[in-house]
CSV table of C-alpha atoms and ligand atoms in Angstrom, one decimal:
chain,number,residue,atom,x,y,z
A,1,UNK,CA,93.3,32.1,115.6
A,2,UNK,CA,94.6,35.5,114.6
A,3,UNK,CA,94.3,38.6,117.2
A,4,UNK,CA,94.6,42.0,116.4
A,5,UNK,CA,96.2,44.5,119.4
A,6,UNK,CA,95.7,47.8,119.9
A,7,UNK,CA,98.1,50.0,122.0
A,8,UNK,CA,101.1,52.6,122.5
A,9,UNK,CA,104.5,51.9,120.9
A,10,UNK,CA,106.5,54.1,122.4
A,11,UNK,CA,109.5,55.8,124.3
A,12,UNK,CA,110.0,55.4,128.0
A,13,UNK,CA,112.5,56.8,130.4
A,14,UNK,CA,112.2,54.7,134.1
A,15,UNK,CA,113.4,54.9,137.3
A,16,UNK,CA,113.1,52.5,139.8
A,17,UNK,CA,115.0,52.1,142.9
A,18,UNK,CA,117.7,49.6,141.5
A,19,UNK,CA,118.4,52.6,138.3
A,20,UNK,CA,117.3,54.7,135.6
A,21,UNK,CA,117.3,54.5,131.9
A,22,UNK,CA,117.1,57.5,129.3
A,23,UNK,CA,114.7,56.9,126.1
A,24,UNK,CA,114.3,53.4,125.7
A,25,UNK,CA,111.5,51.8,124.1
A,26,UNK,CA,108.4,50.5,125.2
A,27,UNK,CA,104.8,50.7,124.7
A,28,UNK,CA,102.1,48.6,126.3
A,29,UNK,CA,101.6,47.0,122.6
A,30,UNK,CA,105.3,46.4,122.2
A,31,UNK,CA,105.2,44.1,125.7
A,32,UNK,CA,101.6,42.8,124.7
A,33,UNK,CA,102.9,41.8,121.7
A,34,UNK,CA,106.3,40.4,122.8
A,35,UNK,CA,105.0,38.1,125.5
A,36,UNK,CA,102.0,36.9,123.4
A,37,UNK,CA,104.5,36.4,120.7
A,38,UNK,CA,105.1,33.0,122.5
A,39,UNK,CA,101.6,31.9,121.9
A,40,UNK,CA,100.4,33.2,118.8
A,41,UNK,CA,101.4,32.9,115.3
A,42,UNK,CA,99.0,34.7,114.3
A,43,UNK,CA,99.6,38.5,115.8
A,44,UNK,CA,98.7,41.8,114.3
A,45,UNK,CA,99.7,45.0,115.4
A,46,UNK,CA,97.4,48.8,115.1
A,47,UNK,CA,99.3,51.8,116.5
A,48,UNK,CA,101.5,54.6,115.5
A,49,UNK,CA,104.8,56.1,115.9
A,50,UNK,CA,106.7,59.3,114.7
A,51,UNK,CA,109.8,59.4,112.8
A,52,UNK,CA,111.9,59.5,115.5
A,53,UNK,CA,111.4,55.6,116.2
A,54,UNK,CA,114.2,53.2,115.3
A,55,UNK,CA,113.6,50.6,112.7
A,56,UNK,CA,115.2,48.1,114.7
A,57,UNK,CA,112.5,48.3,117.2
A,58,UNK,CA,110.0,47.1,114.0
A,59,UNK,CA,112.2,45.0,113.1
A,60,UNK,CA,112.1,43.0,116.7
A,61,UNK,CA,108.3,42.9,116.4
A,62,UNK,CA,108.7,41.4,113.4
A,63,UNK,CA,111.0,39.2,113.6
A,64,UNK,CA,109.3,37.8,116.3
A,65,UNK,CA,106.1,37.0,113.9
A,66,UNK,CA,104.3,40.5,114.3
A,67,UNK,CA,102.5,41.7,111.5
A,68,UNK,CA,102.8,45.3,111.3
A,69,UNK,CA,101.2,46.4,108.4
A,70,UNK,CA,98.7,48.2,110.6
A,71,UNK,CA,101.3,50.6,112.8
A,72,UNK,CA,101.4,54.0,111.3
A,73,UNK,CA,104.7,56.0,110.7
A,74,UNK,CA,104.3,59.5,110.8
A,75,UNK,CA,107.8,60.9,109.3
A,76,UNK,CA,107.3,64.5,110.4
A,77,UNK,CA,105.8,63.6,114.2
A,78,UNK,CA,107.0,62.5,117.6
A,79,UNK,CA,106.1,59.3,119.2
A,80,UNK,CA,104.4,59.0,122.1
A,81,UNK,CA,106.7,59.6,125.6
A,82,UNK,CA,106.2,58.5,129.1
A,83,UNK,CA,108.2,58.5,132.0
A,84,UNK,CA,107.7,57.7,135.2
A,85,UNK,CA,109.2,56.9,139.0
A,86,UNK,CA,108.8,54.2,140.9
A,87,UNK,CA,108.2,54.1,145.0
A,88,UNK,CA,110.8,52.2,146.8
A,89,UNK,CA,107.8,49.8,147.2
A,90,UNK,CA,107.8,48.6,143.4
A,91,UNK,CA,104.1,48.5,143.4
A,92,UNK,CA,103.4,52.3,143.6
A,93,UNK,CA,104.8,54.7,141.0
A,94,UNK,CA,104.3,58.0,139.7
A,95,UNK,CA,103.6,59.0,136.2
A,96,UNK,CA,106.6,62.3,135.8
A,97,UNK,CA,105.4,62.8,132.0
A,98,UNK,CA,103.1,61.8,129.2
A,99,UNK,CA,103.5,63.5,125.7
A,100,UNK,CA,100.8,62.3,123.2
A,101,UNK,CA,102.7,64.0,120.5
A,102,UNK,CA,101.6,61.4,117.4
A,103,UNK,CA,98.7,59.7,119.7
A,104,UNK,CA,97.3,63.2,119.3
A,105,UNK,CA,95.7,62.6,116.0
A,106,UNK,CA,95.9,59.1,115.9
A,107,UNK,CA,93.6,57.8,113.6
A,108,UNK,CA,94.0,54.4,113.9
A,109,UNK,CA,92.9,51.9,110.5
A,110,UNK,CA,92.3,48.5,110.7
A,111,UNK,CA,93.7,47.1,107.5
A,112,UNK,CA,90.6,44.9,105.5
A,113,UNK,CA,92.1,41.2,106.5
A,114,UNK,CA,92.2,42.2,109.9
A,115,UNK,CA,88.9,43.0,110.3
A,116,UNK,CA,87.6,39.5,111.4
A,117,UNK,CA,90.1,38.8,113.8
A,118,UNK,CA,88.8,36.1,116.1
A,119,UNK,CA,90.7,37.8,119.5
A,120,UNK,CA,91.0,41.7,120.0
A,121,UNK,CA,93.5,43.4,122.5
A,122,UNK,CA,92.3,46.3,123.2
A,123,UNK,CA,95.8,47.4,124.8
A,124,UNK,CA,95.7,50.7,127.1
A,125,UNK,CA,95.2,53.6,124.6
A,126,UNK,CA,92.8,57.4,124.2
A,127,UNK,CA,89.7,55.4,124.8
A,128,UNK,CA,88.0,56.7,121.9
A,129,UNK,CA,90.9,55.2,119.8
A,130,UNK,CA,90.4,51.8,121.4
A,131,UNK,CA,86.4,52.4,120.2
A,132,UNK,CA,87.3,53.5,117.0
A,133,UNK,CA,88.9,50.3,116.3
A,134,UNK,CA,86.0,48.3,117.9
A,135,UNK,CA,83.9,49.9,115.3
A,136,UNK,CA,85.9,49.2,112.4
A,137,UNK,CA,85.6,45.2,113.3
A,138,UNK,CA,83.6,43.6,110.3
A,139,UNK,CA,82.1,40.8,112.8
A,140,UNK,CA,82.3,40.7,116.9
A,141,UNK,CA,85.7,38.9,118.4
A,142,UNK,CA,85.2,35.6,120.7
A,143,UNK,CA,86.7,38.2,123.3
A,144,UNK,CA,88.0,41.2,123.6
A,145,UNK,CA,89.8,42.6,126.3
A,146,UNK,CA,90.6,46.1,127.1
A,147,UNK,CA,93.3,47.4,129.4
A,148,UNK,CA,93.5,51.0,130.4
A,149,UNK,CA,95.3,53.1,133.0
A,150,UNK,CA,94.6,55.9,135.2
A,151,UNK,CA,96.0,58.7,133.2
A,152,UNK,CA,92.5,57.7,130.9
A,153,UNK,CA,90.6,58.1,133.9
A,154,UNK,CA,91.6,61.1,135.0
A,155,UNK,CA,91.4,62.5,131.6
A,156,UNK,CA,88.3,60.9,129.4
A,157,UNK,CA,86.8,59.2,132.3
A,158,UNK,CA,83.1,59.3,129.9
A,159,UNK,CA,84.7,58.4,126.5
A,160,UNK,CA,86.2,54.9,128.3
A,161,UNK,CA,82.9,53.7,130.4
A,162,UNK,CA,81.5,54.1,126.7
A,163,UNK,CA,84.5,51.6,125.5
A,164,UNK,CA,83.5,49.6,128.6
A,165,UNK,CA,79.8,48.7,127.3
A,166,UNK,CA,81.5,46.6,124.7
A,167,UNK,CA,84.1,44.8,126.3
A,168,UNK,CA,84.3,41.2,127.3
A,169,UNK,CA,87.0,41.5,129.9
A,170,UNK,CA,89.2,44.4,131.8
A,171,UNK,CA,92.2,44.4,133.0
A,172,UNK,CA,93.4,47.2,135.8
A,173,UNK,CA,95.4,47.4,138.9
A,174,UNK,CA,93.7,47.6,142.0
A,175,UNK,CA,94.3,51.3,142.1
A,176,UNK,CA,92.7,52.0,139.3
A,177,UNK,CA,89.8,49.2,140.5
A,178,UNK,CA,89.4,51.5,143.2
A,179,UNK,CA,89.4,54.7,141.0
A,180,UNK,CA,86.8,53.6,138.6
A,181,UNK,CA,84.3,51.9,140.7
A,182,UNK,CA,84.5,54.3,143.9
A,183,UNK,CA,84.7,51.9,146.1
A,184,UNK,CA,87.7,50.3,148.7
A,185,UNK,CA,87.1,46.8,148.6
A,186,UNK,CA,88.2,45.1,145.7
A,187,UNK,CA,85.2,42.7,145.6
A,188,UNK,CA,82.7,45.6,146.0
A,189,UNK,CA,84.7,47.3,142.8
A,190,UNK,CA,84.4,44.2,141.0
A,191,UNK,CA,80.5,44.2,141.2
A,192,UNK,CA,80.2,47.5,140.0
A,193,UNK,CA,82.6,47.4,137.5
A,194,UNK,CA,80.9,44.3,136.1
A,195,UNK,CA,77.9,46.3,136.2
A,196,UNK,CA,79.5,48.9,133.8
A,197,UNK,CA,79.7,46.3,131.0
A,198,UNK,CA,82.7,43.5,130.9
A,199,UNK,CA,81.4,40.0,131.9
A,200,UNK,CA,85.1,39.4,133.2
A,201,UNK,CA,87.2,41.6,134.9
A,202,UNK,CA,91.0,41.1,136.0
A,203,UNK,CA,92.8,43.4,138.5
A,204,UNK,CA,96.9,42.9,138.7
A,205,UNK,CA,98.2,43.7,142.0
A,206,UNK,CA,101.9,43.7,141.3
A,207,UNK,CA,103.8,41.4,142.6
A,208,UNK,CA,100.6,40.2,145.1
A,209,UNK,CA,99.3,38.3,142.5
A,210,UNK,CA,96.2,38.3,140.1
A,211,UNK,CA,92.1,38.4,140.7
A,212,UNK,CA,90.0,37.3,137.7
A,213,UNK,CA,86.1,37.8,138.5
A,214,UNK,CA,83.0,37.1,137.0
A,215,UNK,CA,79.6,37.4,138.2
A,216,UNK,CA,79.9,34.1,140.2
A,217,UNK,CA,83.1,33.7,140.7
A,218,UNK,CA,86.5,34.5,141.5
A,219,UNK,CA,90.0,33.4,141.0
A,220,UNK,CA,93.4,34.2,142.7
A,221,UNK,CA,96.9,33.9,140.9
A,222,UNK,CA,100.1,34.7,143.1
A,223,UNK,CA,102.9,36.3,141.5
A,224,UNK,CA,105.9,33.8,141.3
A,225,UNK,CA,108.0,34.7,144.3
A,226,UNK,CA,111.2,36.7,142.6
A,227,UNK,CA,114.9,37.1,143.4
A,228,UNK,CA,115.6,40.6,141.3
A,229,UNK,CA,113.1,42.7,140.4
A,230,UNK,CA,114.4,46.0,138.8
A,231,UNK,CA,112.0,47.1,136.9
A,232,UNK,CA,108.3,46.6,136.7
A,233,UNK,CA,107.3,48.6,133.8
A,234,UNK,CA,105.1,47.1,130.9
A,235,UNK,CA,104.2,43.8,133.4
A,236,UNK,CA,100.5,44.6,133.2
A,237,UNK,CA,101.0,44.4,129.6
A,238,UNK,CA,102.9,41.6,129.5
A,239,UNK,CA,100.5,40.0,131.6
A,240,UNK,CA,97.4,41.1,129.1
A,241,UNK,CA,99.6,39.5,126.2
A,242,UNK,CA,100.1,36.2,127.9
A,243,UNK,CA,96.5,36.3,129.0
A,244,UNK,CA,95.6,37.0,125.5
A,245,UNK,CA,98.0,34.7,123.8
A,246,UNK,CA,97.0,31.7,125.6
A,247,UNK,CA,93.2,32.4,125.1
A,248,UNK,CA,93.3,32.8,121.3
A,249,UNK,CA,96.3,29.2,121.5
A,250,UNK,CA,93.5,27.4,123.3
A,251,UNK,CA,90.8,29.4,121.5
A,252,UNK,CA,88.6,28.7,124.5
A,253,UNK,CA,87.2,31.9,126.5
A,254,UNK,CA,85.3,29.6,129.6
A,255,UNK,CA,86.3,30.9,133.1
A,256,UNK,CA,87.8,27.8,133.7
A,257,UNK,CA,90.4,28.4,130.5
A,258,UNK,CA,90.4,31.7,131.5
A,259,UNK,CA,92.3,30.7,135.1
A,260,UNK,CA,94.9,29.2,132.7
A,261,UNK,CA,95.2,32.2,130.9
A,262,UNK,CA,95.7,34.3,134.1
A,263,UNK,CA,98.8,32.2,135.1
A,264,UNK,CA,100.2,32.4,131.7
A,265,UNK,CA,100.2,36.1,132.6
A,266,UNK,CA,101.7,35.7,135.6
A,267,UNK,CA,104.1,33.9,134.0
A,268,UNK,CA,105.4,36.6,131.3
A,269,UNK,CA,105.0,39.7,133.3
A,270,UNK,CA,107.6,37.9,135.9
A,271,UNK,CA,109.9,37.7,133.1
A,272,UNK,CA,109.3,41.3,132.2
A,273,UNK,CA,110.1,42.7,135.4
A,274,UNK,CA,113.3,41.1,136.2
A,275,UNK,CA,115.5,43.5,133.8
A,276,UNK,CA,114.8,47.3,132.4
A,277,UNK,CA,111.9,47.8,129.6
A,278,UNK,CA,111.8,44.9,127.2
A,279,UNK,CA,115.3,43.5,127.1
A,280,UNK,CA,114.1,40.1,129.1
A,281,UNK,CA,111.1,39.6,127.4
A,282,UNK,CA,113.2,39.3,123.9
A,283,UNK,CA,115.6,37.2,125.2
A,284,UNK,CA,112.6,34.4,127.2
A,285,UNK,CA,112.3,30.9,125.3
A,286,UNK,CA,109.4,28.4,125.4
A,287,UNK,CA,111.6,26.7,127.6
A,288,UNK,CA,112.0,29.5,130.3
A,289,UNK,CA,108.3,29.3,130.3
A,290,UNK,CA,107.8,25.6,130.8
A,291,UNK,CA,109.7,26.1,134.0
A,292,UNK,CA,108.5,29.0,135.5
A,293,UNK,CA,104.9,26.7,134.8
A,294,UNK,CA,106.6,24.1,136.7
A,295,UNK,CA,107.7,26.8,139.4
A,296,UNK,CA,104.1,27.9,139.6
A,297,UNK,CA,102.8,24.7,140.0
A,298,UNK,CA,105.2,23.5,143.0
A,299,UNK,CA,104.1,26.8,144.3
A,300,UNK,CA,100.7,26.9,145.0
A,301,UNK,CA,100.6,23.0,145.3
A,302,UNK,CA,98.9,22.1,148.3
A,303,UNK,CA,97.4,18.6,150.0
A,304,UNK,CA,95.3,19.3,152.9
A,305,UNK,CA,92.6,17.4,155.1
A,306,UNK,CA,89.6,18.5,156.7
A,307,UNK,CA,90.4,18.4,161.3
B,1,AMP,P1,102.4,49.0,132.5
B,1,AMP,O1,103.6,49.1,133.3
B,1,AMP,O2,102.0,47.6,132.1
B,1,AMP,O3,101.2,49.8,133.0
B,1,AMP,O4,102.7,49.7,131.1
B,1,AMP,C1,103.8,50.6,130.9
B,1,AMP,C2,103.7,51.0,129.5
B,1,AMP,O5,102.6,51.8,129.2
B,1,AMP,C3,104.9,51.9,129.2
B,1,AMP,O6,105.8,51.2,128.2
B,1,AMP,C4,104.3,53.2,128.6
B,1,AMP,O7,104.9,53.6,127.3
B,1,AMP,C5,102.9,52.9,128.4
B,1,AMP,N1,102.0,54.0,128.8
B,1,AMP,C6,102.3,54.8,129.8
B,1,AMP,N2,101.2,55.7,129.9
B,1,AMP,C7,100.4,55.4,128.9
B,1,AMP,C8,99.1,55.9,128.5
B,1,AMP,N3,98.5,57.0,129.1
B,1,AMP,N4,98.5,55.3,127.5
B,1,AMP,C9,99.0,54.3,126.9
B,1,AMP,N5,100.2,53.7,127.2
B,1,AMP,C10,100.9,54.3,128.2
């Protein structure tokens, strides 16, 4: 099953209570597409970058099966730069800087044999460059999923609950749950931001787990319990990728596959977190995987009877 993602490749500069990096590079479609790297053979990448960004980077993508035909090098531009600072609570962090530069003008172009792409990652992007590409689609996806971030909302809060019409699932932090519904309570936000458009939605709370709801139902995945966490940047994409990965592997979107799907994503954004940007998400094997699966399991395990 192919699937096409969408996103930010980019430069980051972190800090986090356990250190601070200079430029690095990240990008929520460089994690998406590193962690669902491990499901899919069949990724393809749509973004941008300026001149300034290494070819090494590329290279990584590719070499771990990413078709990049579809990311855009503009010689003369910059890439897109964020930085931001993380609480001493990991789950709360401030945004210091976000320069567009090439996302600017991004004009994104899905090439032709990408255009039927069974699963689209919509990874988080200008909204009306995450529609643009949704347009471009020669026939609908099985699913697509669309994660976004509050700097969107703050900014083109109109142009994304357009994208939001034509979405099959969302994923958000409970912040921004909270942001784009108007409401406290995480299961009142749900409601109304199923009423917006997605038929699923998924809010990542850091390391308090995972919520996937639909109209009916809802699901709860704990984050695996871990010993060093140093930096949690790019583990909402990394969780989107496994998420996504597993999906288009199984190429089965019921809720029931999709509760899989969400501890597959638990799974890869725990490696993510555990070292700076993307260094231990390029080092994980199928086997690291397998375990932490095994981990989970043990983990939320339980035999009870009735008193
Ligand atoms: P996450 O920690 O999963 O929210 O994702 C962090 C990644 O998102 C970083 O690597 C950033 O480069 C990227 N990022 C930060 N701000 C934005 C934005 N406004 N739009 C798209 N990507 C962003």
């Amino acid at each position: 099953m192919s699937v096409l993602v969408v996103g930010t490749v980019a430069f980051d500069a972190i800090e986090t209570p356990f250190g601070k990096t200079d430029k690095i590079v990240g990008g929520a479609a460089t994690y998406i597409c590193l962690s669902a790297s491990f499901f899919s053979k069949n990724l393809n990448l749509v973004s941008v970058v300026g001149g300034d960004f290494p070819n090494k980077a590329i290279d990584l993508l590719q070499k771990k099966g990413v078709n990049t035909k579809g990311l855009q090098i503009k010689k003369e531009e910059k890439t897109f730069f964020w930085s931001g600072k993380y609480h001493k609570d990991m789950n709360a962090r401030d945004t210091l800087e976000t320069q567009l530069n090439v996302l600017e003008t991004f004009d994104p172009i899905v090439p032709p044999e990408h255009k039927n792409s069974e699963y689209l990652m919509l990874g988080n992007l200008m909204p009306s460059v995450q529609r643009r590409v949704l347009e471009q689609m020669n026939s609908k996806p099985k699913l697509i999923v669309l994660d976004t971030m509050n700097f969107w909302m703050d900014n083109f809060m109109p142009d994304l609950k357009e994208a939001l019409k034509e979405v099959d699932v969302l994923t958000i932090n409970d912040e921004e749950a909270r942001q784009l519904s108007e409401e406290y309570s995480l299961v009142s936000a749900a409601k109304k931001i199923l009423a917006m458009g997605p038929k699923y939605l998924i809010i990542k709370k850091g390391e308090h787990g995972a919520l996937l709801f639909d109209k009916e139902n809802v699901f709860f995945a704990p984050a695996l319990p871990l010993e060093s966490v140093l930096d949690p940047t790019g583990a909402g994409d990394s969780f989107a990728g496994g998420f996504m990965g597993y999906i288009s592997q199984t190429d089965d979107i019921t809720f029931e596959n999709m509760k899989k799907a969400v501890v597959f994503g638990s799974i890869m954004a725990s490696f993510c977190v555990e070292k700076f940007g993307t260094e231990q998400l390029q080092h994980v094997t199928k086997k690291m995987i397998n375990c932490r699966l095994k981990n989970f399991i043990d983990l939320v395990k339980i035999e009870l009877n009735s008193i």
